mmCIF file of C-alpha atoms (C1' of nucleotides) in Angstrom:
data_model
loop_
_atom_site.group_PDB
_atom_site.id
_atom_site.type_symbol
_atom_site.label_atom_id
_atom_site.label_comp_id
_atom_site.label_asym_id
_atom_site.label_seq_id
_atom_site.Cartn_x
_atom_site.Cartn_y
_atom_site.Cartn_z
ATOM 1 C CA MET A 561 -26.915 11.977 39.754
ATOM 2 C CA ILE A 562 -28.022 14.424 37.148
ATOM 3 C CA ARG A 563 -24.686 14.940 35.660
ATOM 4 C CA LEU A 564 -23.399 16.099 32.378
ATOM 5 C CA GLY A 565 -21.101 13.853 30.407
ATOM 6 C CA LYS A 566 -17.388 14.443 30.773
ATOM 7 C CA LEU A 567 -17.248 15.775 27.240
ATOM 8 C CA THR A 568 -19.828 18.395 28.111
ATOM 9 C CA ASP A 569 -17.744 19.442 31.091
ATOM 10 C CA TYR A 570 -14.718 19.740 28.858
ATOM 11 C CA ALA A 571 -16.692 21.776 26.336
ATOM 12 C CA LEU A 572 -17.732 24.221 29.041
ATOM 13 C CA VAL A 573 -14.119 24.609 30.117
ATOM 14 C CA LEU A 574 -13.046 25.213 26.526
ATOM 15 C CA MET A 575 -15.764 27.768 25.919
ATOM 16 C CA SER A 576 -14.893 29.555 29.173
ATOM 17 C CA GLN A 577 -11.236 29.622 28.261
ATOM 18 C CA ILE A 578 -11.986 31.171 24.880
ATOM 19 C CA ALA A 579 -14.435 33.615 26.449
ATOM 20 C CA ARG A 580 -11.764 34.899 28.820
ATOM 21 C CA ARG A 581 -9.651 36.257 25.966
ATOM 22 C CA PRO A 582 -10.428 39.107 23.552
ATOM 23 C CA ALA A 583 -13.114 38.139 21.059
ATOM 24 C CA SER A 584 -10.871 38.581 18.007
ATOM 25 C CA GLU A 585 -8.146 36.271 19.289
ATOM 26 C CA LEU A 586 -7.903 32.860 17.573
ATOM 27 C CA HIS A 587 -7.261 29.709 19.557
ATOM 28 C CA THR A 588 -5.806 26.543 18.056
ATOM 29 C CA ALA A 589 -6.927 23.162 19.256
ATOM 30 C CA ARG A 590 -3.366 22.495 20.385
ATOM 31 C CA ASP A 591 -3.148 25.654 22.511
ATOM 32 C CA LEU A 592 -6.499 24.990 24.150
ATOM 33 C CA ALA A 593 -5.510 21.410 24.906
ATOM 34 C CA VAL A 594 -2.405 22.622 26.744
ATOM 35 C CA GLN A 595 -4.188 25.449 28.555
ATOM 36 C CA CYS A 596 -7.066 23.253 29.714
ATOM 37 C CA HIS A 597 -5.009 20.120 30.414
ATOM 38 C CA LEU A 598 -7.079 18.024 28.039
ATOM 39 C CA PRO A 599 -5.975 15.526 25.366
ATOM 40 C CA LEU A 600 -5.681 17.053 21.918
ATOM 41 C CA PRO A 601 -7.876 14.565 20.001
ATOM 42 C CA THR A 602 -10.682 15.180 22.455
ATOM 43 C CA VAL A 603 -10.337 18.950 22.245
ATOM 44 C CA SER A 604 -10.288 18.751 18.482
ATOM 45 C CA LYS A 605 -13.472 16.739 18.408
ATOM 46 C CA LEU A 606 -15.237 19.049 20.827
ATOM 47 C CA LEU A 607 -14.304 22.170 18.886
ATOM 48 C CA LYS A 608 -15.708 20.596 15.752
ATOM 49 C CA THR A 609 -18.987 19.879 17.475
ATOM 50 C CA LEU A 610 -19.211 23.392 18.903
ATOM 51 C CA LEU A 611 -18.473 24.777 15.458
ATOM 52 C CA GLN A 612 -21.261 22.770 13.868
ATOM 53 C CA SER A 613 -23.660 24.054 16.493
ATOM 54 C CA GLY A 614 -22.866 27.620 15.563
ATOM 55 C CA LEU A 615 -21.256 28.514 18.875
ATOM 56 C CA LEU A 616 -17.745 28.867 17.466
ATOM 57 C CA ALA A 617 -16.316 30.294 14.262
ATOM 58 C CA SER A 618 -13.303 28.672 12.609
ATOM 59 C CA HIS A 619 -10.468 29.899 10.431
ATOM 60 C CA ARG A 620 -8.555 27.296 8.493
ATOM 61 C CA GLY A 621 -4.964 27.370 7.372
ATOM 62 C CA VAL A 622 -1.644 28.005 9.051
ATOM 63 C CA LYS A 623 -2.708 30.997 11.151
ATOM 64 C CA GLY A 624 -6.122 29.551 11.765
ATOM 65 C CA GLY A 625 -8.009 28.682 14.915
ATOM 66 C CA TYR A 626 -11.347 29.128 16.626
ATOM 67 C CA ASN A 627 -13.135 32.009 18.285
ATOM 68 C CA LEU A 628 -16.612 32.610 19.674
ATOM 69 C CA ALA A 629 -19.393 33.084 17.158
ATOM 70 C CA ARG A 630 -21.167 35.446 19.563
ATOM 71 C CA ASP A 631 -20.637 37.501 22.684
ATOM 72 C CA PRO A 632 -20.304 35.445 25.907
ATOM 73 C CA HIS A 633 -23.368 37.258 27.257
ATOM 74 C CA ALA A 634 -25.375 35.940 24.310
ATOM 75 C CA ILE A 635 -24.495 32.254 24.694
ATOM 76 C CA SER A 636 -26.500 30.321 27.260
ATOM 77 C CA LEU A 637 -25.438 27.151 29.013
ATOM 78 C CA ALA A 638 -28.512 25.517 27.514
ATOM 79 C CA GLU A 639 -27.028 26.041 24.054
ATOM 80 C CA ILE A 640 -23.602 24.688 24.918
ATOM 81 C CA ILE A 641 -24.992 21.702 26.748
ATOM 82 C CA SER A 642 -27.521 20.775 24.091
ATOM 83 C CA ALA A 643 -24.784 21.102 21.458
ATOM 84 C CA LEU A 644 -22.980 18.255 23.189
ATOM 85 C CA GLU A 645 -25.794 16.217 24.648
ATOM 86 C CA GLY A 646 -28.388 16.705 21.958
ATOM 87 C CA PRO A 647 -31.792 18.325 22.329
ATOM 88 C CA PHE A 648 -33.441 18.299 25.725
ATOM 89 C CA GLY A 649 -35.773 15.515 26.687
ATOM 90 C CA LEU A 650 -35.463 13.398 23.614
ATOM 91 C CA THR A 651 -35.250 10.089 25.391
ATOM 92 C CA GLU A 652 -36.760 7.462 23.191
ATOM 93 C CA CYS A 653 -39.903 6.343 24.881
ATOM 94 C CA SER A 654 -39.749 2.656 25.579
ATOM 95 C CA THR A 655 -43.348 2.380 24.482
ATOM 96 C CA ASP A 656 -42.501 3.549 20.979
ATOM 97 C CA VAL A 657 -41.344 0.038 20.256
ATOM 98 C CA GLY A 658 -44.509 -1.938 20.476
ATOM 99 C CA GLY A 659 -46.233 -1.439 23.791
ATOM 100 C CA LEU A 660 -49.291 0.533 24.608
ATOM 101 C CA CYS A 661 -48.900 2.936 27.473
ATOM 102 C CA ASP A 662 -52.494 3.858 28.023
ATOM 103 C CA LEU A 663 -52.699 5.334 31.455
ATOM 104 C CA GLU A 664 -55.486 7.746 30.604
ATOM 105 C CA SER A 665 -54.755 7.629 26.890
ATOM 106 C CA SER A 666 -51.434 9.449 26.936
ATOM 107 C CA CYS A 667 -48.038 8.246 28.026
ATOM 108 C CA ALA A 668 -47.259 9.280 31.589
ATOM 109 C CA ILE A 669 -43.544 9.040 30.961
ATOM 110 C CA LYS A 670 -43.677 11.466 28.083
ATOM 111 C CA ASP A 671 -45.764 13.908 30.062
ATOM 112 C CA ASN A 672 -43.249 13.828 32.876
ATOM 113 C CA GLN A 673 -40.349 14.260 30.526
ATOM 114 C CA ARG A 674 -41.978 17.217 28.850
ATOM 115 C CA ILE A 675 -42.478 18.967 32.165
ATOM 116 C CA ILE A 676 -38.997 18.219 33.437
ATOM 117 C CA SER A 677 -37.322 19.186 30.188
ATOM 118 C CA GLN A 678 -39.105 22.515 30.189
ATOM 119 C CA VAL A 679 -38.050 23.213 33.743
ATOM 120 C CA LEU A 680 -34.419 22.273 33.157
ATOM 121 C CA ARG A 681 -34.120 24.100 29.872
ATOM 122 C CA GLY A 682 -35.649 27.214 31.353
ATOM 123 C CA ALA A 683 -33.131 27.149 34.176
ATOM 124 C CA LEU A 684 -30.120 26.617 31.926
ATOM 125 C CA GLU A 685 -31.213 29.290 29.498
ATOM 126 C CA SER A 686 -30.953 31.823 32.277
ATOM 127 C CA VAL A 687 -27.233 31.215 32.817
ATOM 128 C CA MET A 688 -24.830 32.670 30.274
ATOM 129 C CA LEU A 689 -21.314 31.718 29.294
ATOM 130 C CA SER A 690 -20.143 35.009 30.755
ATOM 131 C CA ASP A 691 -21.363 33.784 34.146
ATOM 132 C CA LEU A 692 -18.839 30.943 34.013
ATOM 133 C CA THR A 693 -15.789 33.033 33.289
ATOM 134 C CA ARG A 694 -16.056 34.909 36.546
ATOM 135 C CA PRO A 695 -17.574 32.323 38.904
ATOM 136 C CA MET A 696 -17.088 34.455 41.981
ATOM 137 C CA GLN A 697 -19.339 37.134 40.589
ATOM 138 C CA LEU A 698 -22.271 34.837 39.993
ATOM 139 C CA THR A 699 -24.496 35.582 42.941
ATOM 140 C CA GLY A 700 -27.849 34.758 41.403
ATOM 141 C CA ILE A 701 -29.676 33.677 38.302
ATOM 142 C CA ARG A 702 -32.329 35.576 36.438
ATOM 143 C CA ASP A 703 -35.741 34.040 35.962
ATOM 144 C CA LYS A 704 -37.618 34.575 32.733
ATOM 145 C CA GLN A 705 -39.133 37.816 33.955
ATOM 146 C CA GLY A 706 -35.643 39.150 34.487
ATOM 147 C CA ASN A 707 -35.987 39.008 38.266
ATOM 148 C CA LEU A 708 -32.765 38.182 40.063
ATOM 149 C CA VAL A 709 -32.936 34.999 42.125
ATOM 150 C CA PRO A 710 -30.075 35.021 44.640
ATOM 151 C CA MET A 711 -27.783 32.013 44.412
ATOM 152 C CA ALA A 712 -27.872 30.946 48.035
ATOM 153 C CA SER A 713 -31.635 30.905 47.920
ATOM 154 C CA ALA A 714 -31.823 29.219 44.544
ATOM 155 C CA ALA A 715 -29.444 26.508 45.684
ATOM 156 C CA GLY A 716 -31.372 25.148 48.592
ATOM 157 C CA ARG A 717 -29.548 22.671 50.740
ATOM 158 C CA MET A 718 -26.609 20.655 49.533
ATOM 159 C CA GLN A 719 -27.551 17.052 48.985
ATOM 160 C CA MET B 1388 -29.245 15.194 25.884
ATOM 161 C CA ILE B 1389 -29.814 15.943 29.490
ATOM 162 C CA ARG B 1390 -31.981 13.063 30.216
ATOM 163 C CA LEU B 1391 -32.864 11.091 33.233
ATOM 164 C CA GLY B 1392 -32.169 7.390 33.324
ATOM 165 C CA LYS B 1393 -35.023 5.095 32.375
ATOM 166 C CA LEU B 1394 -35.258 3.932 35.967
ATOM 167 C CA THR B 1395 -35.802 7.504 37.097
ATOM 168 C CA ASP B 1396 -38.598 7.874 34.584
ATOM 169 C CA TYR B 1397 -40.176 4.713 35.900
ATOM 170 C CA ALA B 1398 -39.848 5.950 39.473
ATOM 171 C CA LEU B 1399 -41.664 9.163 38.595
ATOM 172 C CA VAL B 1400 -44.478 7.167 37.022
ATOM 173 C CA LEU B 1401 -44.734 4.957 40.093
ATOM 174 C CA MET B 1402 -44.765 7.899 42.473
ATOM 175 C CA SER B 1403 -47.414 9.645 40.377
ATOM 176 C CA GLN B 1404 -49.536 6.545 40.327
ATOM 177 C CA ILE B 1405 -49.400 6.234 44.103
ATOM 178 C CA ALA B 1406 -50.059 9.953 44.517
ATOM 179 C CA ARG B 1407 -53.268 9.704 42.491
ATOM 180 C CA ARG B 1408 -54.884 7.428 45.060
ATOM 181 C CA PRO B 1409 -55.911 8.205 48.645
ATOM 182 C CA ALA B 1410 -52.912 8.556 50.937
ATOM 183 C CA SER B 1411 -53.895 5.662 53.198
ATOM 184 C CA GLU B 1412 -54.207 3.141 50.373
ATOM 185 C CA LEU B 1413 -51.443 0.550 50.145
ATOM 186 C CA HIS B 1414 -49.989 -0.477 46.795
ATOM 187 C CA THR B 1415 -48.197 -3.753 46.204
ATOM 188 C CA ALA B 1416 -45.281 -3.969 43.809
ATOM 189 C CA ARG B 1417 -47.311 -6.382 41.716
ATOM 190 C CA ASP B 1418 -50.294 -4.065 41.384
ATOM 191 C CA LEU B 1419 -48.099 -1.118 40.461
ATOM 192 C CA ALA B 1420 -46.255 -3.183 37.872
ATOM 193 C CA VAL B 1421 -49.547 -4.033 36.176
ATOM 194 C CA GLN B 1422 -50.957 -0.515 36.417
ATOM 195 C CA CYS B 1423 -47.813 1.122 35.078
ATOM 196 C CA HIS B 1424 -46.955 -1.535 32.503
ATOM 197 C CA LEU B 1425 -43.525 -2.129 33.980
ATOM 198 C CA PRO B 1426 -41.728 -5.402 34.779
ATOM 199 C CA LEU B 1427 -42.209 -6.540 38.362
ATOM 200 C CA PRO B 1428 -38.523 -7.001 39.313
ATOM 201 C CA THR B 1429 -37.792 -3.463 38.196
ATOM 202 C CA VAL B 1430 -40.757 -2.036 40.077
ATOM 203 C CA SER B 1431 -39.710 -3.942 43.148
ATOM 204 C CA LYS B 1432 -36.207 -2.558 43.003
ATOM 205 C CA LEU B 1433 -37.412 0.985 42.483
ATOM 206 C CA LEU B 1434 -39.834 0.843 45.393
ATOM 207 C CA LYS B 1435 -37.023 -0.348 47.637
ATOM 208 C CA THR B 1436 -34.844 2.557 46.596
ATOM 209 C CA LEU B 1437 -37.648 5.056 47.124
ATOM 210 C CA LEU B 1438 -38.310 3.535 50.530
ATOM 211 C CA GLN B 1439 -34.682 3.905 51.578
ATOM 212 C CA SER B 1440 -34.745 7.534 50.532
ATOM 213 C CA GLY B 1441 -37.667 8.180 52.843
ATOM 214 C CA LEU B 1442 -40.147 8.998 50.092
ATOM 215 C CA LEU B 1443 -42.271 5.897 50.630
ATOM 216 C CA ALA B 1444 -43.435 4.005 53.692
ATOM 217 C CA SER B 1445 -43.732 0.217 53.595
ATOM 218 C CA HIS B 1446 -45.887 -2.352 55.346
ATOM 219 C CA ARG B 1447 -44.711 -5.945 55.291
ATOM 220 C CA GLY B 1448 -46.762 -9.084 55.379
ATOM 221 C CA VAL B 1449 -49.740 -10.432 53.498
ATOM 222 C CA LYS B 1450 -51.777 -7.234 53.402
ATOM 223 C CA GLY B 1451 -48.686 -5.085 53.015
ATOM 224 C CA GLY B 1452 -47.604 -2.613 50.391
ATOM 225 C CA TYR B 1453 -46.283 0.896 49.956
ATOM 226 C CA ASN B 1454 -47.690 4.357 50.350
ATOM 227 C CA LEU B 1455 -46.285 7.876 50.277
ATOM 228 C CA ALA B 1456 -44.275 8.976 53.282
ATOM 229 C CA ARG B 1457 -45.497 12.553 52.813
ATOM 230 C CA ASP B 1458 -48.112 14.599 51.040
ATOM 231 C CA PRO B 1459 -47.593 14.915 47.239
ATOM 232 C CA HIS B 1460 -47.340 18.678 47.690
ATOM 233 C CA ALA B 1461 -44.377 18.171 50.001
ATOM 234 C CA ILE B 1462 -42.307 15.933 47.713
ATOM 235 C CA SER B 1463 -40.240 17.718 45.076
ATOM 236 C CA LEU B 1464 -38.988 16.238 41.839
ATOM 237 C CA ALA B 1465 -35.484 17.045 43.050
ATOM 238 C CA GLU B 1466 -35.963 14.551 45.877
ATOM 239 C CA ILE B 1467 -37.326 11.778 43.693
ATOM 240 C CA ILE B 1468 -34.677 12.250 41.043
ATOM 241 C CA SER B 1469 -31.777 12.431 43.453
ATOM 242 C CA ALA B 1470 -33.093 9.313 45.186
ATOM 243 C CA LEU B 1471 -32.534 7.432 41.942
ATOM 244 C CA GLU B 1472 -29.607 9.241 40.401
ATOM 245 C CA GLY B 1473 -27.699 10.114 43.530
ATOM 246 C CA PRO B 1474 -26.820 13.565 44.805
ATOM 247 C CA PHE B 1475 -26.604 16.395 42.313
ATOM 248 C CA GLY B 1476 -23.312 17.250 40.719
ATOM 249 C CA LEU B 1477 -21.221 14.564 42.277
ATOM 250 C CA THR B 1478 -19.320 13.657 39.153
ATOM 251 C CA GLU B 1479 -15.897 12.480 40.113
ATOM 252 C CA CYS B 1480 -13.487 15.060 38.835
ATOM 253 C CA SER B 1481 -11.075 13.465 36.431
ATOM 254 C CA THR B 1482 -8.301 15.452 38.058
ATOM 255 C CA ASP B 1483 -8.887 13.754 41.397
ATOM 256 C CA VAL B 1484 -6.887 10.838 40.099
ATOM 257 C CA GLY B 1485 -3.480 12.311 39.744
ATOM 258 C CA GLY B 1486 -3.515 15.418 37.610
ATOM 259 C CA LEU B 1487 -3.249 19.003 38.623
ATOM 260 C CA CYS B 1488 -5.923 21.237 37.200
ATOM 261 C CA ASP B 1489 -4.412 24.581 38.067
ATOM 262 C CA LEU B 1490 -6.198 27.077 35.893
ATOM 263 C CA GLU B 1491 -5.971 29.883 38.442
ATOM 264 C CA SER B 1492 -5.527 27.509 41.364
ATOM 265 C CA SER B 1493 -9.004 26.011 41.394
ATOM 266 C CA CYS B 1494 -10.553 23.446 39.098
ATOM 267 C CA ALA B 1495 -12.648 25.063 36.409
ATOM 268 C CA ILE B 1496 -14.653 21.901 35.901
ATOM 269 C CA LYS B 1497 -15.686 21.782 39.543
ATOM 270 C CA ASP B 1498 -16.663 25.439 39.517
ATOM 271 C CA ASN B 1499 -18.853 24.869 36.494
ATOM 272 C CA GLN B 1500 -20.434 21.810 37.993
ATOM 273 C CA ARG B 1501 -21.193 23.636 41.206
ATOM 274 C CA ILE B 1502 -22.955 26.403 39.351
ATOM 275 C CA ILE B 1503 -24.899 24.088 37.072
ATOM 276 C CA SER B 1504 -25.908 21.770 39.879
ATOM 277 C CA GLN B 1505 -27.256 24.666 41.897
ATOM 278 C CA VAL B 1506 -29.281 25.917 38.968
ATOM 279 C CA LEU B 1507 -30.729 22.508 38.149
ATOM 280 C CA ARG B 1508 -31.493 21.609 41.727
ATOM 281 C CA GLY B 1509 -33.166 24.937 42.295
ATOM 282 C CA ALA B 1510 -35.393 24.387 39.286
ATOM 283 C CA LEU B 1511 -36.359 20.844 40.237
ATOM 284 C CA GLU B 1512 -37.046 21.772 43.832
ATOM 285 C CA SER B 1513 -39.772 24.099 42.630
ATOM 286 C CA VAL B 1514 -41.790 21.318 40.991
ATOM 287 C CA MET B 1515 -43.762 19.027 43.269
ATOM 288 C CA LEU B 1516 -45.032 15.494 42.804
ATOM 289 C CA SER B 1517 -48.554 16.899 42.878
ATOM 290 C CA ASP B 1518 -47.693 18.822 39.713
ATOM 291 C CA LEU B 1519 -47.151 15.534 37.870
ATOM 292 C CA THR B 1520 -50.452 13.944 38.757
ATOM 293 C CA ARG B 1521 -52.417 16.593 36.928
ATOM 294 C CA PRO B 1522 -50.083 17.612 34.077
ATOM 295 C CA MET B 1523 -52.669 19.779 32.366
ATOM 296 C CA GLN B 1524 -52.892 22.047 35.359
ATOM 297 C CA LEU B 1525 -49.184 22.828 35.475
ATOM 298 C CA THR B 1526 -49.033 26.239 33.877
ATOM 299 C CA GLY B 1527 -45.939 27.572 35.568
ATOM 300 C CA ILE B 1528 -43.242 26.938 38.126
ATOM 301 C CA ARG B 1529 -42.511 28.898 41.242
ATOM 302 C CA ASP B 1530 -39.096 30.439 41.736
ATOM 303 C CA LYS B 1531 -37.543 30.551 45.179
ATOM 304 C CA GLN B 1532 -39.260 33.805 46.014
ATOM 305 C CA GLY B 1533 -42.563 32.140 45.368
ATOM 306 C CA ASN B 1534 -43.156 34.135 42.190
ATOM 307 C CA LEU B 1535 -45.005 32.212 39.522
ATOM 308 C CA VAL B 1536 -43.041 31.786 36.311
ATOM 309 C CA PRO B 1537 -45.467 30.901 33.504
ATOM 310 C CA MET B 1538 -44.661 27.658 31.751
ATOM 311 C CA ALA B 1539 -44.690 28.901 28.175
ATOM 312 C CA SER B 1540 -42.258 31.635 29.107
ATOM 313 C CA ALA B 1541 -40.086 29.385 31.236
ATOM 314 C CA ALA B 1542 -39.866 26.863 28.459
ATOM 315 C CA GLY B 1543 -38.324 28.989 25.762
ATOM 316 C CA ARG B 1544 -38.163 27.539 22.323
ATOM 317 C CA MET B 1545 -38.218 23.819 21.611
ATOM 318 C CA GLN B 1546 -34.790 22.587 20.581
ATOM 319 C "C1'" DA C 1377 -49.221 -23.539 64.017
ATOM 320 C "C1'" DT C 1378 -48.814 -23.195 59.260
ATOM 321 C "C1'" DC C 1379 -49.124 -21.173 54.873
ATOM 322 C "C1'" DA C 1380 -48.999 -17.764 51.526
ATOM 323 C "C1'" DA C 1381 -48.310 -12.991 50.284
ATOM 324 C "C1'" DA C 1382 -45.578 -9.441 50.555
ATOM 325 C "C1'" DT C 1383 -41.350 -6.632 51.549
ATOM 326 C "C1'" DA C 1384 -35.792 -6.569 52.115
ATOM 327 C "C1'" DG C 1385 -31.323 -7.097 50.604
ATOM 328 C "C1'" DG C 1386 -27.816 -8.419 47.812
ATOM 329 C "C1'" DA C 1387 -25.327 -10.372 43.777
ATOM 330 C "C1'" DC C 1388 -24.875 -11.057 39.030
ATOM 331 C "C1'" DT C 1389 -25.223 -10.629 33.866
ATOM 332 C "C1'" DA C 1390 -26.257 -8.324 29.701
ATOM 333 C "C1'" DA C 1391 -26.952 -4.311 27.114
ATOM 334 C "C1'" DT C 1392 -26.197 0.301 26.155
ATOM 335 C "C1'" DT C 1393 -23.875 4.445 26.171
ATOM 336 C "C1'" DT C 1394 -19.913 7.259 26.507
ATOM 337 C "C1'" DA C 1395 -15.132 8.289 26.014
ATOM 338 C "C1'" DA C 1396 -11.062 8.175 23.600
ATOM 339 C "C1'" DT C 1397 -8.297 7.415 19.627
ATOM 340 C "C1'" DA C 1398 -6.761 6.993 14.929
ATOM 341 C "C1'" DC C 1399 -6.478 8.107 10.157
ATOM 342 C "C1'" DA C 1400 -7.202 10.180 5.704
ATOM 343 C "C1'" DC C 1401 -8.579 14.641 3.671
ATOM 344 C "C1'" DT C 1402 -8.941 19.831 2.909
ATOM 345 C "C1'" DT C 1403 -7.616 24.509 3.381
ATOM 346 C "C1'" DT C 1404 -4.377 28.334 3.534
ATOM 347 C "C1'" DA C 1405 -0.550 31.550 5.011
ATOM 348 C "C1'" DA C 1406 4.291 31.891 4.602
ATOM 349 C "C1'" DT D 723 5.371 24.129 -2.127
ATOM 350 C "C1'" DT D 724 5.216 23.025 2.415
ATOM 351 C "C1'" DA D 725 3.733 22.800 6.970
ATOM 352 C "C1'" DA D 726 0.202 24.116 10.164
ATOM 353 C "C1'" DA D 727 -4.312 23.904 11.107
ATOM 354 C "C1'" DG D 728 -9.169 22.527 10.604
ATOM 355 C "C1'" DT D 729 -12.842 18.498 8.803
ATOM 356 C "C1'" DG D 730 -14.979 14.130 8.674
ATOM 357 C "C1'" DT D 731 -15.510 9.407 9.529
ATOM 358 C "C1'" DA D 732 -14.651 5.068 11.578
ATOM 359 C "C1'" DT D 733 -13.144 2.092 15.217
ATOM 360 C "C1'" DT D 734 -12.058 0.427 19.718
ATOM 361 C "C1'" DA D 735 -12.099 0.418 24.729
ATOM 362 C "C1'" DA D 736 -14.122 1.652 29.074
ATOM 363 C "C1'" DA D 737 -17.705 2.749 32.074
ATOM 364 C "C1'" DT D 738 -22.332 2.980 33.276
ATOM 365 C "C1'" DT D 739 -26.959 1.493 33.357
ATOM 366 C "C1'" DA D 740 -30.674 -1.704 33.042
ATOM 367 C "C1'" DG D 741 -32.584 -5.839 34.097
ATOM 368 C "C1'" DT D 742 -32.952 -10.284 36.464
ATOM 369 C "C1'" DC D 743 -32.578 -13.721 40.001
ATOM 370 C "C1'" DC D 744 -32.162 -15.725 44.519
ATOM 371 C "C1'" DT D 745 -32.759 -15.951 49.411
ATOM 372 C "C1'" DA D 746 -34.293 -14.133 53.829
ATOM 373 C "C1'" DT D 747 -37.758 -11.874 56.707
ATOM 374 C "C1'" DT D 748 -42.181 -10.304 58.129
ATOM 375 C "C1'" DT D 749 -47.132 -10.838 58.906
ATOM 376 C "C1'" DG D 750 -52.177 -11.538 58.141
ATOM 377 C "C1'" DA D 751 -55.355 -15.299 57.460
ATOM 378 C "C1'" DT D 752 -56.854 -19.942 57.908
#
DNA sequence: ATCAAATAGGACTAATTTAATACACTTTAA
DNA sequence: TTAAAGTGTATTAAATTAGTCCTATTTGAT
């Protein structure tokens, strides 16, 4: 299954939770852990990662906490996911080690990965954090021309 | 990183290799292992999985082998990938165990996963096996309306 | 009829990756 | 000055994935 790691799921929940509140409001790791039913050490680690990726801003000290670095409409799922899972399509090619993968002089695996990464990244860049905070209102995704692709149609059949 | 398992990469290479040859031609696991520079036991296992998913047809006996069950234009990457990785978005929700994830009475993680799975599946259903056999000719992907989305634009920036 | 080549299915082990935790340090408002 | 809150690093445990092996079945060729 193409699935995100648990930590990435948690990060999306955290980001959604923060995005639901006014932008100026600060959220402590402890509060978010309670609100999202997640263990505090995990939440703390995730917030740090999201901070380092520039998706959150932090304020230290007693009245500190985290808030979004940008508007929820300006943060794509691709950014959040790659903050947690690393850059798209960076699987180490097994042939880097010592082999020679010379199906027509270029590595077929890398070609495939390039194509697939582009497709996936393009799709995830079209969904914004704001689309997650009101799931019922997400009826379609926008392609790169800005055309609206209805959700039912984009989904295809359930597998 | 959102990356496919190694085995899925291998499966894509195998399927591409088969797709490059005439449809009627049979390919043994041994031949494919040599051609694709992959270990035979792994190739054998992958071909079995692809067979069970209905993407390959098999012919037993001395002159046996595998060939595609359908035309390369009629096999999407979504099918090949889900054959290896299982159905999209079927991560077991950690709250299934015993917890109660009652952020507004429905699980936020599941909602997110549903949305993301739909987006990813939609994207991968628009790329066909035939697009992998001639990588240089893939200049765009088709959205579900059939509109062509140019590759450079769909790709966005490299992360 | 027999043999050899090939697929079919399952079980098992090792390696890798991911998840979760713990601890020491820094900052800052009250 | 103190307590609350973020920062950084290291370590351990759990889960998943990758890879291999063995045995049975089918079938074309001799």
